[in-house]
Amino acid sequence: MSINCFRIAKAPLQSFASVKTRPRDSPNRLVSVFGIKSSPPSFVTLRVISSSMAYEKELDAAKKAASLAARLCQKVQKALLQSDVQSKSDQSPVTVADYGSQAVVSLVLEKELSAEPLSLVAEEDSGDLRKDGSQDTLERITKLVNDTLATEESFDGSTLSTDDLLRAIDCGTSEGGPNGRHWVLDPIDGTKGFLRGDQYAVALGLLEEGKVVLGVLACPNLPLASIAGANNNNSSSNEIGCLFFATIGSGTYMQLLGSKSAPVKVQVSKVENPEEASFFESFEGAHSLHGLSSSIANKLGVKAPPVRIDSQAKYGALSRGDGAIYLRFPHKGYREKIWDHVAGAIVVTEAGGIVTDAGGKPLDFSKGKYLDLDTGIIVANEKLMPLLLKAVRESIAEQEKASAL
């Protein structure tokens, strides 16, 4: 099987329209897609996305890729073997499903979008699989991928070798950046949740000239019904598995993962009173400062306890209004990776939410694999965001003062 990967993918010119911004003192200054006002220089020519229809083919490919990858992950999670878990050099757990998921997404995108070069920024590489003693794991991953692709008609008759598998995984070694088109993938976001049998997501997004224009979240263990409360008396309450997807300017939709059911448009919570809000945070205390989040919640007057779940499934749940706030404050020294937020960010913003760093700045995905952030990431609706930012600033200042004593 021929597998071709390219570092840079040029954006199609017809996807953009050239416009000029007004002077800085004009009342019609440019507003970003995240609802945050910018302050551009006078009459700077910008290229902006002209129509979400330009991404129809890409969205179809992304949904297929994420859904097939989720199918592979579900199979592995149901029968986790001791040999399925390895340790990468950074000591975070990685499973055969991580590698298999990345290979599936790479192969589907390459096949469905073969007319353009594929630039994929992804979490995994094949380094550990090429080491001595990894042959059994490599062969198991190859079989999983082949079995998964065999369920898709367009791959009928195609069989991957172990070398094909390694090349497919290494298609995800692009560095990203501000120019061209780059797919961004976390093959299993929430690996620890996956290993526990809890929440995880296959998260796939598309960057165009450094801006997020498309996102898909496949969340195999997230109920189709809201997780906000126990009283779910609708027909979907027992159905598990959600597929969230969004393209710029077209809103966010959700449907049952692995089905052809009609997608439903979703919106973030409209709660305006923070006392009535609930907030999400990372399940693992090692991933976020729960104490700081608690301080912020207290300042806001939030009465509900935090909802702690793994992965970008939080973004999906927020996009449909299961909660109103998401707080993420990594420990000092940690650098956020773009694949942990690209897909989730557009899923929430297209549903009416706002995603910023702790200083209120929109996330900048144009710098490569890492995000340059002010302290952490916060998410809320338009009404709650000003109050949230104030509480965040005050809590961080108090924490810094206490640590200086």
PDB file of N, CA and C in Angstrom, residues 65-154:
ATOM      1  N   ALA A  65     -12.743   9.196   9.558  1.00  0.00           N
ATOM      2  CA  ALA A  65     -11.475   8.828  10.182  1.00  0.00           C
ATOM      3  C   ALA A  65     -11.625   8.674  11.694  1.00  0.00           C
ATOM      4  N   ALA A  66     -12.262   9.650  12.341  1.00  0.00           N
ATOM      5  CA  ALA A  66     -12.413   9.609  13.796  1.00  0.00           C
ATOM      6  C   ALA A  66     -13.320   8.460  14.226  1.00  0.00           C
ATOM      7  N   SER A  67     -14.366   8.210  13.459  1.00  0.00           N
ATOM      8  CA  SER A  67     -15.304   7.133  13.807  1.00  0.00           C
ATOM      9  C   SER A  67     -14.652   5.763  13.686  1.00  0.00           C
ATOM     10  N   LEU A  68     -13.869   5.552  12.618  1.00  0.00           N
ATOM     11  CA  LEU A  68     -13.172   4.274  12.454  1.00  0.00           C
ATOM     12  C   LEU A  68     -12.114   4.092  13.537  1.00  0.00           C
ATOM     13  N   ALA A  69     -11.408   5.171  13.863  1.00  0.00           N
ATOM     14  CA  ALA A  69     -10.404   5.091  14.918  1.00  0.00           C
ATOM     15  C   ALA A  69     -11.062   4.768  16.257  1.00  0.00           C
ATOM     16  N   ALA A  70     -12.217   5.359  16.513  1.00  0.00           N
ATOM     17  CA  ALA A  70     -12.944   5.081  17.751  1.00  0.00           C
ATOM     18  C   ALA A  70     -13.390   3.620  17.803  1.00  0.00           C
ATOM     19  N   ARG A  71     -13.760   3.068  16.653  1.00  0.00           N
ATOM     20  CA  ARG A  71     -14.167   1.664  16.592  1.00  0.00           C
ATOM     21  C   ARG A  71     -13.004   0.757  17.005  1.00  0.00           C
ATOM     22  N   LEU A  72     -11.806   1.079  16.523  1.00  0.00           N
ATOM     23  CA  LEU A  72     -10.625   0.314  16.912  1.00  0.00           C
ATOM     24  C   LEU A  72     -10.388   0.439  18.415  1.00  0.00           C
ATOM     25  N   CYS A  73     -10.499   1.660  18.935  1.00  0.00           N
ATOM     26  CA  CYS A  73     -10.255   1.889  20.362  1.00  0.00           C
ATOM     27  C   CYS A  73     -11.252   1.137  21.235  1.00  0.00           C
ATOM     28  N   GLN A  74     -12.503   1.117  20.821  1.00  0.00           N
ATOM     29  CA  GLN A  74     -13.520   0.405  21.583  1.00  0.00           C
ATOM     30  C   GLN A  74     -13.206  -1.081  21.677  1.00  0.00           C
ATOM     31  N   LYS A  75     -12.727  -1.631  20.574  1.00  0.00           N
ATOM     32  CA  LYS A  75     -12.392  -3.057  20.553  1.00  0.00           C
ATOM     33  C   LYS A  75     -11.268  -3.359  21.537  1.00  0.00           C
ATOM     34  N   VAL A  76     -10.259  -2.493  21.565  1.00  0.00           N
ATOM     35  CA  VAL A  76      -9.126  -2.713  22.459  1.00  0.00           C
ATOM     36  C   VAL A  76      -9.544  -2.518  23.918  1.00  0.00           C
ATOM     37  N   GLN A  77     -10.340  -1.484  24.179  1.00  0.00           N
ATOM     38  CA  GLN A  77     -10.718  -1.208  25.566  1.00  0.00           C
ATOM     39  C   GLN A  77     -11.541  -2.344  26.175  1.00  0.00           C
ATOM     40  N   LYS A  78     -12.308  -3.023  25.350  1.00  0.00           N
ATOM     41  CA  LYS A  78     -13.143  -4.110  25.859  1.00  0.00           C
ATOM     42  C   LYS A  78     -12.311  -5.319  26.286  1.00  0.00           C
ATOM     43  N   ALA A  79     -11.146  -5.435  25.744  1.00  0.00           N
ATOM     44  CA  ALA A  79     -10.331  -6.609  26.077  1.00  0.00           C
ATOM     45  C   ALA A  79      -8.871  -6.206  26.260  1.00  0.00           C
ATOM     46  N   LEU A  80      -8.644  -5.287  27.197  1.00  0.00           N
ATOM     47  CA  LEU A  80      -7.276  -4.835  27.433  1.00  0.00           C
ATOM     48  C   LEU A  80      -6.409  -5.983  27.941  1.00  0.00           C
ATOM     49  N   LEU A  81      -5.287  -6.178  27.277  1.00  0.00           N
ATOM     50  CA  LEU A  81      -4.319  -7.180  27.703  1.00  0.00           C
ATOM     51  C   LEU A  81      -3.136  -6.474  28.359  1.00  0.00           C
ATOM     52  N   GLN A  82      -2.451  -7.163  29.203  1.00  0.00           N
ATOM     53  CA  GLN A  82      -1.308  -6.555  29.881  1.00  0.00           C
ATOM     54  C   GLN A  82      -0.277  -6.059  28.873  1.00  0.00           C
ATOM     55  N   SER A  83      -0.138  -6.786  27.775  1.00  0.00           N
ATOM     56  CA  SER A  83       0.855  -6.405  26.769  1.00  0.00           C
ATOM     57  C   SER A  83       0.431  -5.203  25.941  1.00  0.00           C
ATOM     58  N   ASP A  84      -0.835  -4.776  26.123  1.00  0.00           N
ATOM     59  CA  ASP A  84      -1.311  -3.637  25.345  1.00  0.00           C
ATOM     60  C   ASP A  84      -0.738  -2.317  25.850  1.00  0.00           C
ATOM     61  N   VAL A  85      -0.256  -2.303  27.087  1.00  0.00           N
ATOM     62  CA  VAL A  85       0.207  -1.060  27.684  1.00  0.00           C
ATOM     63  C   VAL A  85       1.725  -1.013  27.677  1.00  0.00           C
ATOM     64  N   GLN A  86       2.259   0.076  27.121  1.00  0.00           N
ATOM     65  CA  GLN A  86       3.694   0.283  27.130  1.00  0.00           C
ATOM     66  C   GLN A  86       3.985   1.584  27.856  1.00  0.00           C
ATOM     67  N   SER A  87       5.246   1.911  28.017  1.00  0.00           N
ATOM     68  CA  SER A  87       5.621   3.203  28.584  1.00  0.00           C
ATOM     69  C   SER A  87       6.488   3.932  27.572  1.00  0.00           C
ATOM     70  N   LYS A  88       6.073   5.133  27.213  1.00  0.00           N
ATOM     71  CA  LYS A  88       6.883   5.954  26.334  1.00  0.00           C
ATOM     72  C   LYS A  88       8.020   6.567  27.155  1.00  0.00           C
ATOM     73  N   SER A  89       8.941   7.228  26.486  1.00  0.00           N
ATOM     74  CA  SER A  89      10.089   7.810  27.171  1.00  0.00           C
ATOM     75  C   SER A  89       9.682   8.873  28.184  1.00  0.00           C
ATOM     76  N   ASP A  90       8.513   9.506  27.990  1.00  0.00           N
ATOM     77  CA  ASP A  90       8.056  10.510  28.951  1.00  0.00           C
ATOM     78  C   ASP A  90       7.228   9.887  30.070  1.00  0.00           C
ATOM     79  N   GLN A  91       7.161   8.545  30.108  1.00  0.00           N
ATOM     80  CA  GLN A  91       6.511   7.777  31.163  1.00  0.00           C
ATOM     81  C   GLN A  91       4.987   7.854  31.157  1.00  0.00           C
ATOM     82  N   SER A  92       4.383   8.519  30.207  1.00  0.00           N
ATOM     83  CA  SER A  92       2.925   8.500  30.122  1.00  0.00           C
ATOM     84  C   SER A  92       2.509   7.194  29.464  1.00  0.00           C
ATOM     85  N   PRO A  93       1.411   6.601  29.894  1.00  0.00           N
ATOM     86  CA  PRO A  93       1.024   5.309  29.328  1.00  0.00           C
ATOM     87  C   PRO A  93       0.585   5.449  27.877  1.00  0.00           C
ATOM     88  N   VAL A  94       0.908   4.487  27.086  1.00  0.00           N
ATOM     89  CA  VAL A  94       0.455   4.484  25.705  1.00  0.00           C
ATOM     90  C   VAL A  94       0.018   3.069  25.360  1.00  0.00           C
ATOM     91  N   THR A  95      -1.028   2.929  24.617  1.00  0.00           N
ATOM     92  CA  THR A  95      -1.562   1.612  24.292  1.00  0.00           C
ATOM     93  C   THR A  95      -1.456   1.337  22.803  1.00  0.00           C
ATOM     94  N   VAL A  96      -1.680   0.081  22.469  1.00  0.00           N
ATOM     95  CA  VAL A  96      -1.696  -0.246  21.048  1.00  0.00           C
ATOM     96  C   VAL A  96      -2.792   0.542  20.340  1.00  0.00           C
ATOM     97  N   ALA A  97      -3.817   0.919  21.069  1.00  0.00           N
ATOM     98  CA  ALA A  97      -4.909   1.688  20.465  1.00  0.00           C
ATOM     99  C   ALA A  97      -4.446   3.078  20.055  1.00  0.00           C
ATOM    100  N   ASP A  98      -3.534   3.692  20.808  1.00  0.00           N
ATOM    101  CA  ASP A  98      -2.983   4.994  20.422  1.00  0.00           C
ATOM    102  C   ASP A  98      -2.363   4.919  19.031  1.00  0.00           C
ATOM    103  N   TYR A  99      -1.478   3.938  18.868  1.00  0.00           N
ATOM    104  CA  TYR A  99      -0.799   3.781  17.592  1.00  0.00           C
ATOM    105  C   TYR A  99      -1.778   3.404  16.483  1.00  0.00           C
ATOM    106  N   GLY A 100      -2.665   2.473  16.786  1.00  0.00           N
ATOM    107  CA  GLY A 100      -3.627   2.031  15.781  1.00  0.00           C
ATOM    108  C   GLY A 100      -4.567   3.137  15.359  1.00  0.00           C
ATOM    109  N   SER A 101      -5.025   3.921  16.326  1.00  0.00           N
ATOM    110  CA  SER A 101      -5.915   5.042  16.031  1.00  0.00           C
ATOM    111  C   SER A 101      -5.233   6.051  15.114  1.00  0.00           C
ATOM    112  N   GLN A 102      -3.974   6.374  15.426  1.00  0.00           N
ATOM    113  CA  GLN A 102      -3.249   7.341  14.596  1.00  0.00           C
ATOM    114  C   GLN A 102      -3.055   6.821  13.179  1.00  0.00           C
ATOM    115  N   ALA A 103      -2.746   5.546  13.055  1.00  0.00           N
ATOM    116  CA  ALA A 103      -2.565   4.962  11.727  1.00  0.00           C
ATOM    117  C   ALA A 103      -3.858   4.997  10.926  1.00  0.00           C
ATOM    118  N   VAL A 104      -4.972   4.655  11.576  1.00  0.00           N
ATOM    119  CA  VAL A 104      -6.268   4.662  10.882  1.00  0.00           C
ATOM    120  C   VAL A 104      -6.607   6.057  10.378  1.00  0.00           C
ATOM    121  N   VAL A 105      -6.469   7.058  11.239  1.00  0.00           N
ATOM    122  CA  VAL A 105      -6.791   8.433  10.836  1.00  0.00           C
ATOM    123  C   VAL A 105      -5.899   8.877   9.685  1.00  0.00           C
ATOM    124  N   SER A 106      -4.608   8.596   9.785  1.00  0.00           N
ATOM    125  CA  SER A 106      -3.671   8.964   8.727  1.00  0.00           C
ATOM    126  C   SER A 106      -4.063   8.331   7.395  1.00  0.00           C
ATOM    127  N   LEU A 107      -4.376   7.055   7.421  1.00  0.00           N
ATOM    128  CA  LEU A 107      -4.720   6.329   6.193  1.00  0.00           C
ATOM    129  C   LEU A 107      -6.031   6.814   5.590  1.00  0.00           C
ATOM    130  N   VAL A 108      -7.027   7.073   6.430  1.00  0.00           N
ATOM    131  CA  VAL A 108      -8.317   7.534   5.915  1.00  0.00           C
ATOM    132  C   VAL A 108      -8.195   8.926   5.301  1.00  0.00           C
ATOM    133  N   LEU A 109      -7.511   9.831   5.979  1.00  0.00           N
ATOM    134  CA  LEU A 109      -7.339  11.176   5.431  1.00  0.00           C
ATOM    135  C   LEU A 109      -6.575  11.138   4.113  1.00  0.00           C
ATOM    136  N   GLU A 110      -5.526  10.323   4.058  1.00  0.00           N
ATOM    137  CA  GLU A 110      -4.724  10.235   2.837  1.00  0.00           C
ATOM    138  C   GLU A 110      -5.556   9.690   1.679  1.00  0.00           C
ATOM    139  N   LYS A 111      -6.427   8.734   1.974  1.00  0.00           N
ATOM    140  CA  LYS A 111      -7.225   8.123   0.917  1.00  0.00           C
ATOM    141  C   LYS A 111      -8.374   9.036   0.490  1.00  0.00           C
ATOM    142  N   GLU A 112      -9.061   9.620   1.456  1.00  0.00           N
ATOM    143  CA  GLU A 112     -10.233  10.446   1.150  1.00  0.00           C
ATOM    144  C   GLU A 112      -9.860  11.799   0.558  1.00  0.00           C
ATOM    145  N   LEU A 113      -8.684  12.287   0.892  1.00  0.00           N
ATOM    146  CA  LEU A 113      -8.251  13.611   0.422  1.00  0.00           C
ATOM    147  C   LEU A 113      -6.963  13.476  -0.386  1.00  0.00           C
ATOM    148  N   SER A 114      -6.935  12.504  -1.256  1.00  0.00           N
ATOM    149  CA  SER A 114      -5.710  12.172  -1.991  1.00  0.00           C
ATOM    150  C   SER A 114      -5.278  13.256  -2.966  1.00  0.00           C
ATOM    151  N   ALA A 115      -6.168  14.188  -3.289  1.00  0.00           N
ATOM    152  CA  ALA A 115      -5.815  15.238  -4.255  1.00  0.00           C
ATOM    153  C   ALA A 115      -4.895  16.288  -3.655  1.00  0.00           C
ATOM    154  N   GLU A 116      -4.718  16.266  -2.347  1.00  0.00           N
ATOM    155  CA  GLU A 116      -3.857  17.264  -1.712  1.00  0.00           C
ATOM    156  C   GLU A 116      -2.863  16.580  -0.784  1.00  0.00           C
ATOM    157  N   PRO A 117      -1.710  17.192  -0.546  1.00  0.00           N
ATOM    158  CA  PRO A 117      -0.728  16.609   0.369  1.00  0.00           C
ATOM    159  C   PRO A 117      -1.259  16.614   1.796  1.00  0.00           C
ATOM    160  N   LEU A 118      -0.856  15.642   2.588  1.00  0.00           N
ATOM    161  CA  LEU A 118      -1.316  15.515   3.961  1.00  0.00           C
ATOM    162  C   LEU A 118      -0.237  15.977   4.930  1.00  0.00           C
ATOM    163  N   SER A 119      -0.557  17.002   5.711  1.00  0.00           N
ATOM    164  CA  SER A 119       0.300  17.428   6.810  1.00  0.00           C
ATOM    165  C   SER A 119      -0.452  17.131   8.097  1.00  0.00           C
ATOM    166  N   LEU A 120       0.087  16.240   8.908  1.00  0.00           N
ATOM    167  CA  LEU A 120      -0.594  15.791  10.118  1.00  0.00           C
ATOM    168  C   LEU A 120       0.302  16.010  11.332  1.00  0.00           C
ATOM    169  N   VAL A 121      -0.197  16.803  12.270  1.00  0.00           N
ATOM    170  CA  VAL A 121       0.485  17.027  13.548  1.00  0.00           C
ATOM    171  C   VAL A 121      -0.180  16.103  14.560  1.00  0.00           C
ATOM    172  N   ALA A 122       0.541  15.101  15.057  1.00  0.00           N
ATOM    173  CA  ALA A 122      -0.087  14.114  15.930  1.00  0.00           C
ATOM    174  C   ALA A 122       0.823  13.745  17.085  1.00  0.00           C
ATOM    175  N   GLU A 123       0.242  13.073  18.070  1.00  0.00           N
ATOM    176  CA  GLU A 123       0.954  12.827  19.324  1.00  0.00           C
ATOM    177  C   GLU A 123       2.002  11.726  19.216  1.00  0.00           C
ATOM    178  N   GLU A 124       1.719  10.683  18.455  1.00  0.00           N
ATOM    179  CA  GLU A 124       2.592   9.518  18.473  1.00  0.00           C
ATOM    180  C   GLU A 124       3.593   9.494  17.313  1.00  0.00           C
ATOM    181  N   ASP A 125       4.678   8.742  17.512  1.00  0.00           N
ATOM    182  CA  ASP A 125       5.575   8.383  16.418  1.00  0.00           C
ATOM    183  C   ASP A 125       5.965   6.922  16.614  1.00  0.00           C
ATOM    184  N   SER A 126       6.617   6.352  15.643  1.00  0.00           N
ATOM    185  CA  SER A 126       6.867   4.910  15.666  1.00  0.00           C
ATOM    186  C   SER A 126       8.161   4.518  16.358  1.00  0.00           C
ATOM    187  N   GLY A 127       8.827   5.464  16.986  1.00  0.00           N
ATOM    188  CA  GLY A 127      10.149   5.197  17.562  1.00  0.00           C
ATOM    189  C   GLY A 127      10.200   3.969  18.457  1.00  0.00           C
ATOM    190  N   ASP A 128       9.286   3.891  19.428  1.00  0.00           N
ATOM    191  CA  ASP A 128       9.291   2.758  20.358  1.00  0.00           C
ATOM    192  C   ASP A 128       8.946   1.449  19.666  1.00  0.00           C
ATOM    193  N   LEU A 129       8.142   1.514  18.621  1.00  0.00           N
ATOM    194  CA  LEU A 129       7.730   0.301  17.916  1.00  0.00           C
ATOM    195  C   LEU A 129       8.840  -0.270  17.031  1.00  0.00           C
ATOM    196  N   ARG A 130       9.856   0.518  16.774  1.00  0.00           N
ATOM    197  CA  ARG A 130      10.979   0.064  15.950  1.00  0.00           C
ATOM    198  C   ARG A 130      12.099  -0.561  16.791  1.00  0.00           C
ATOM    199  N   LYS A 131      11.928  -0.523  18.118  1.00  0.00           N
ATOM    200  CA  LYS A 131      12.963  -1.054  18.997  1.00  0.00           C
ATOM    201  C   LYS A 131      12.878  -2.571  19.089  1.00  0.00           C
ATOM    202  N   ASP A 132      13.982  -3.175  19.485  1.00  0.00           N
ATOM    203  CA  ASP A 132      14.015  -4.623  19.696  1.00  0.00           C
ATOM    204  C   ASP A 132      12.987  -5.007  20.760  1.00  0.00           C
ATOM    205  N   GLY A 133      12.306  -6.113  20.533  1.00  0.00           N
ATOM    206  CA  GLY A 133      11.329  -6.580  21.498  1.00  0.00           C
ATOM    207  C   GLY A 133       9.927  -6.067  21.269  1.00  0.00           C
ATOM    208  N   SER A 134       9.725  -5.231  20.242  1.00  0.00           N
ATOM    209  CA  SER A 134       8.405  -4.645  19.975  1.00  0.00           C
ATOM    210  C   SER A 134       7.670  -5.319  18.823  1.00  0.00           C
ATOM    211  N   GLN A 135       8.249  -6.388  18.266  1.00  0.00           N
ATOM    212  CA  GLN A 135       7.671  -6.993  17.074  1.00  0.00           C
ATOM    213  C   GLN A 135       6.262  -7.529  17.327  1.00  0.00           C
ATOM    214  N   ASP A 136       6.046  -8.183  18.470  1.00  0.00           N
ATOM    215  CA  ASP A 136       4.723  -8.730  18.761  1.00  0.00           C
ATOM    216  C   ASP A 136       3.678  -7.616  18.851  1.00  0.00           C
ATOM    217  N   THR A 137       4.038  -6.522  19.516  1.00  0.00           N
ATOM    218  CA  THR A 137       3.120  -5.385  19.626  1.00  0.00           C
ATOM    219  C   THR A 137       2.842  -4.785  18.252  1.00  0.00           C
ATOM    220  N   LEU A 138       3.880  -4.648  17.454  1.00  0.00           N
ATOM    221  CA  LEU A 138       3.734  -4.094  16.113  1.00  0.00           C
ATOM    222  C   LEU A 138       2.789  -4.946  15.262  1.00  0.00           C
ATOM    223  N   GLU A 139       2.951  -6.249  15.343  1.00  0.00           N
ATOM    224  CA  GLU A 139       2.082  -7.136  14.561  1.00  0.00           C
ATOM    225  C   GLU A 139       0.640  -7.085  15.059  1.00  0.00           C
ATOM    226  N   ARG A 140       0.462  -6.946  16.366  1.00  0.00           N
ATOM    227  CA  ARG A 140      -0.900  -6.834  16.909  1.00  0.00           C
ATOM    228  C   ARG A 140      -1.577  -5.549  16.433  1.00  0.00           C
ATOM    229  N   ILE A 141      -0.830  -4.450  16.442  1.00  0.00           N
ATOM    230  CA  ILE A 141      -1.388  -3.178  15.972  1.00  0.00           C
ATOM    231  C   ILE A 141      -1.752  -3.273  14.496  1.00  0.00           C
ATOM    232  N   THR A 142      -0.870  -3.881  13.702  1.00  0.00           N
ATOM    233  CA  THR A 142      -1.115  -4.020  12.265  1.00  0.00           C
ATOM    234  C   THR A 142      -2.390  -4.815  12.020  1.00  0.00           C
ATOM    235  N   LYS A 143      -2.585  -5.890  12.768  1.00  0.00           N
ATOM    236  CA  LYS A 143      -3.804  -6.691  12.612  1.00  0.00           C
ATOM    237  C   LYS A 143      -5.035  -5.891  13.011  1.00  0.00           C
ATOM    238  N   LEU A 144      -4.956  -5.136  14.102  1.00  0.00           N
ATOM    239  CA  LEU A 144      -6.084  -4.309  14.535  1.00  0.00           C
ATOM    240  C   LEU A 144      -6.482  -3.295  13.466  1.00  0.00           C
ATOM    241  N   VAL A 145      -5.478  -2.655  12.889  1.00  0.00           N
ATOM    242  CA  VAL A 145      -5.746  -1.653  11.852  1.00  0.00           C
ATOM    243  C   VAL A 145      -6.346  -2.314  10.614  1.00  0.00           C
ATOM    244  N   ASN A 146      -5.776  -3.431  10.199  1.00  0.00           N
ATOM    245  CA  ASN A 146      -6.323  -4.132   9.029  1.00  0.00           C
ATOM    246  C   ASN A 146      -7.756  -4.592   9.269  1.00  0.00           C
ATOM    247  N   ASP A 147      -8.034  -5.124  10.462  1.00  0.00           N
ATOM    248  CA  ASP A 147      -9.392  -5.561  10.777  1.00  0.00           C
ATOM    249  C   ASP A 147     -10.370  -4.392  10.776  1.00  0.00           C
ATOM    250  N   THR A 148      -9.915  -3.248  11.275  1.00  0.00           N
ATOM    251  CA  THR A 148     -10.774  -2.062  11.324  1.00  0.00           C
ATOM    252  C   THR A 148     -11.060  -1.525   9.926  1.00  0.00           C
ATOM    253  N   LEU A 149     -10.025  -1.424   9.100  1.00  0.00           N
ATOM    254  CA  LEU A 149     -10.197  -0.901   7.747  1.00  0.00           C
ATOM    255  C   LEU A 149     -11.021  -1.843   6.876  1.00  0.00           C
ATOM    256  N   ALA A 150     -10.996  -3.125   7.198  1.00  0.00           N
ATOM    257  CA  ALA A 150     -11.751  -4.110   6.417  1.00  0.00           C
ATOM    258  C   ALA A 150     -13.258  -3.892   6.536  1.00  0.00           C
ATOM    259  N   THR A 151     -13.677  -3.163   7.576  1.00  0.00           N
ATOM    260  CA  THR A 151     -15.108  -2.874   7.753  1.00  0.00           C
ATOM    261  C   THR A 151     -15.562  -1.707   6.885  1.00  0.00           C
ATOM    262  N   GLU A 152     -14.624  -1.051   6.236  1.00  0.00           N
ATOM    263  CA  GLU A 152     -14.926   0.113   5.392  1.00  0.00           C
ATOM    264  C   GLU A 152     -14.759  -0.275   3.924  1.00  0.00           C
ATOM    265  N   GLU A 153     -15.793  -0.101   3.130  1.00  0.00           N
ATOM    266  CA  GLU A 153     -15.793  -0.560   1.737  1.00  0.00           C
ATOM    267  C   GLU A 153     -14.648   0.020   0.917  1.00  0.00           C
ATOM    268  N   SER A 154     -14.323   1.270   1.161  1.00  0.00           N
ATOM    269  CA  SER A 154     -13.293   1.914   0.336  1.00  0.00           C
ATOM    270  C   SER A 154     -11.909   1.299   0.536  1.00  0.00           C
TER     271      SER A 154
END
